[in-house]
């Protein structure tokens, strides 16, 4: 056999062996993530991690988030935490979309070009119109930090804490046009203590929600999630409306447990505030102060001494505010405008013997 023929056979055999040993990898399903604040980053991180696994069937094909806004006390225009994280992970900038509204035609056209099989939302902050919801093959699912149908709306964690609930949770549900009313794919319950604040609880619920999402993704992609999802009972629905800045003020005519729950609920934003009067008996001068109330607890001793009903006292490291119904609120941390938060002892020492009257 001549050398040319042997060479042709060698090339043919090896090419066949190489081709037979290479199995074309199946195309991954495109997933689009919608989120904006820091808590959403937890979910996006879980999606990136899961998509990079050897047996993953999907990829994060794009990000939708709120447009850049002024942050750092308004000094800088910065992208959302989700956009910053996506860029750090190496997602091309042209795959990060910042529509003013999710119904903008130019945005919807770009979204269609990405051909998403699924969209996932987590604290995105924009209403999704029907034109959007019709695009992803397997629909849109949302991580909602409540046990739906309870606390539908913009502030489920804050309103739940304000109500003093001892149990809450997170739900993974399909998105429909009606607010937070889609069928629930899965949920996780959590027991609460009476000290947890909104930022901590919000972070915890989105962490648990991301685990639910990753667990349920296979059933969402194969379509079985739609058949097992449980429709919500609208008769049990409660609402969690957006918080208004003027809700931040505390009235000590209310009972202590109401105020304590409000402090926990509004921690972070908008915070809770109270006005007090500083009285100097020697000079007769009075000075009104605005205090941001950071941390509180309910006073276990409801005994208020005669003459103290209108005055704040200091006992065992706490500022004690008399409240409605013969109750009292212990304030452990406060913050003056433009200052850092300090403990009650440091604030009380700064009064140098002056009296403190609640307003």
PDB file of N, CA, C and O in Angstrom, residues 65-71 76-80 83 98 100:
ATOM      1  N   UNK A  65     -33.385  46.136  34.688  1.00  0.00           N
ATOM      2  CA  UNK A  65     -33.305  46.795  35.982  1.00  0.00           C
ATOM      3  C   UNK A  65     -33.714  48.257  35.850  1.00  0.00           C
ATOM      4  O   UNK A  65     -33.915  48.767  34.739  1.00  0.00           O
ATOM      5  N   UNK A  66     -33.850  48.920  36.985  1.00  0.00           N
ATOM      6  CA  UNK A  66     -34.215  50.338  36.962  1.00  0.00           C
ATOM      7  C   UNK A  66     -33.079  51.176  36.380  1.00  0.00           C
ATOM      8  O   UNK A  66     -31.899  50.823  36.530  1.00  0.00           O
ATOM      9  N   UNK A  67     -33.400  52.286  35.733  1.00  0.00           N
ATOM     10  CA  UNK A  67     -32.350  53.156  35.175  1.00  0.00           C
ATOM     11  C   UNK A  67     -31.437  53.688  36.273  1.00  0.00           C
ATOM     12  O   UNK A  67     -31.824  53.748  37.443  1.00  0.00           O
ATOM     13  N   UNK A  68     -30.203  54.073  35.905  1.00  0.00           N
ATOM     14  CA  UNK A  68     -29.293  54.674  36.891  1.00  0.00           C
ATOM     15  C   UNK A  68     -29.954  55.860  37.594  1.00  0.00           C
ATOM     16  O   UNK A  68     -30.720  56.615  36.991  1.00  0.00           O
ATOM     17  N   UNK A  69     -29.667  55.989  38.885  1.00  0.00           N
ATOM     18  CA  UNK A  69     -30.287  57.055  39.676  1.00  0.00           C
ATOM     19  C   UNK A  69     -29.251  57.643  40.622  1.00  0.00           C
ATOM     20  O   UNK A  69     -28.173  57.085  40.816  1.00  0.00           O
ATOM     21  N   UNK A  70     -29.593  58.783  41.206  1.00  0.00           N
ATOM     22  CA  UNK A  70     -28.689  59.427  42.159  1.00  0.00           C
ATOM     23  C   UNK A  70     -28.646  58.630  43.455  1.00  0.00           C
ATOM     24  O   UNK A  70     -29.670  58.353  44.065  1.00  0.00           O
ATOM     25  N   UNK A  71     -27.448  58.238  43.859  1.00  0.00           N
ATOM     26  CA  UNK A  71     -27.256  57.511  45.115  1.00  0.00           C
ATOM     27  C   UNK A  71     -26.136  58.200  45.893  1.00  0.00           C
ATOM     28  O   UNK A  71     -25.662  59.256  45.489  1.00  0.00           O
ATOM     29  N   UNK A  76     -23.929  61.146  43.268  1.00  0.00           N
ATOM     30  CA  UNK A  76     -23.513  60.437  42.068  1.00  0.00           C
ATOM     31  C   UNK A  76     -24.694  59.739  41.410  1.00  0.00           C
ATOM     32  O   UNK A  76     -25.595  59.265  42.088  1.00  0.00           O
ATOM     33  N   UNK A  77     -24.679  59.685  40.081  1.00  0.00           N
ATOM     34  CA  UNK A  77     -25.648  58.886  39.338  1.00  0.00           C
ATOM     35  C   UNK A  77     -25.021  57.518  39.115  1.00  0.00           C
ATOM     36  O   UNK A  77     -23.991  57.403  38.432  1.00  0.00           O
ATOM     37  N   UNK A  78     -25.619  56.492  39.705  1.00  0.00           N
ATOM     38  CA  UNK A  78     -25.040  55.147  39.666  1.00  0.00           C
ATOM     39  C   UNK A  78     -26.061  54.135  39.181  1.00  0.00           C
ATOM     40  O   UNK A  78     -27.268  54.310  39.366  1.00  0.00           O
ATOM     41  N   UNK A  79     -25.577  53.057  38.561  1.00  0.00           N
ATOM     42  CA  UNK A  79     -26.497  51.976  38.184  1.00  0.00           C
ATOM     43  C   UNK A  79     -27.033  51.283  39.424  1.00  0.00           C
ATOM     44  O   UNK A  79     -26.480  51.415  40.526  1.00  0.00           O
ATOM     45  N   UNK A  80     -28.114  50.532  39.257  1.00  0.00           N
ATOM     46  CA  UNK A  80     -28.694  49.805  40.377  1.00  0.00           C
ATOM     47  C   UNK A  80     -27.709  48.751  40.879  1.00  0.00           C
ATOM     48  O   UNK A  80     -26.794  48.338  40.151  1.00  0.00           O
ATOM     49  N   UNK A  83     -27.474  45.910  38.415  1.00  0.00           N
ATOM     50  CA  UNK A  83     -26.666  46.212  37.230  1.00  0.00           C
ATOM     51  C   UNK A  83     -25.178  46.176  37.557  1.00  0.00           C
ATOM     52  O   UNK A  83     -24.370  45.642  36.781  1.00  0.00           O
ATOM     53  N   UNK A  98     -32.330  48.981  30.677  1.00  0.00           N
ATOM     54  CA  UNK A  98     -32.788  49.942  31.695  1.00  0.00           C
ATOM     55  C   UNK A  98     -34.048  50.685  31.215  1.00  0.00           C
ATOM     56  O   UNK A  98     -34.055  51.908  31.136  1.00  0.00           O
ATOM     57  N   UNK A 100     -37.433  52.787  31.068  1.00  0.00           N
ATOM     58  CA  UNK A 100     -38.182  53.635  31.991  1.00  0.00           C
ATOM     59  C   UNK A 100     -39.471  52.928  32.395  1.00  0.00           C
ATOM     60  O   UNK A 100     -39.891  52.972  33.548  1.00  0.00           O
TER      61      UNK A 100
END
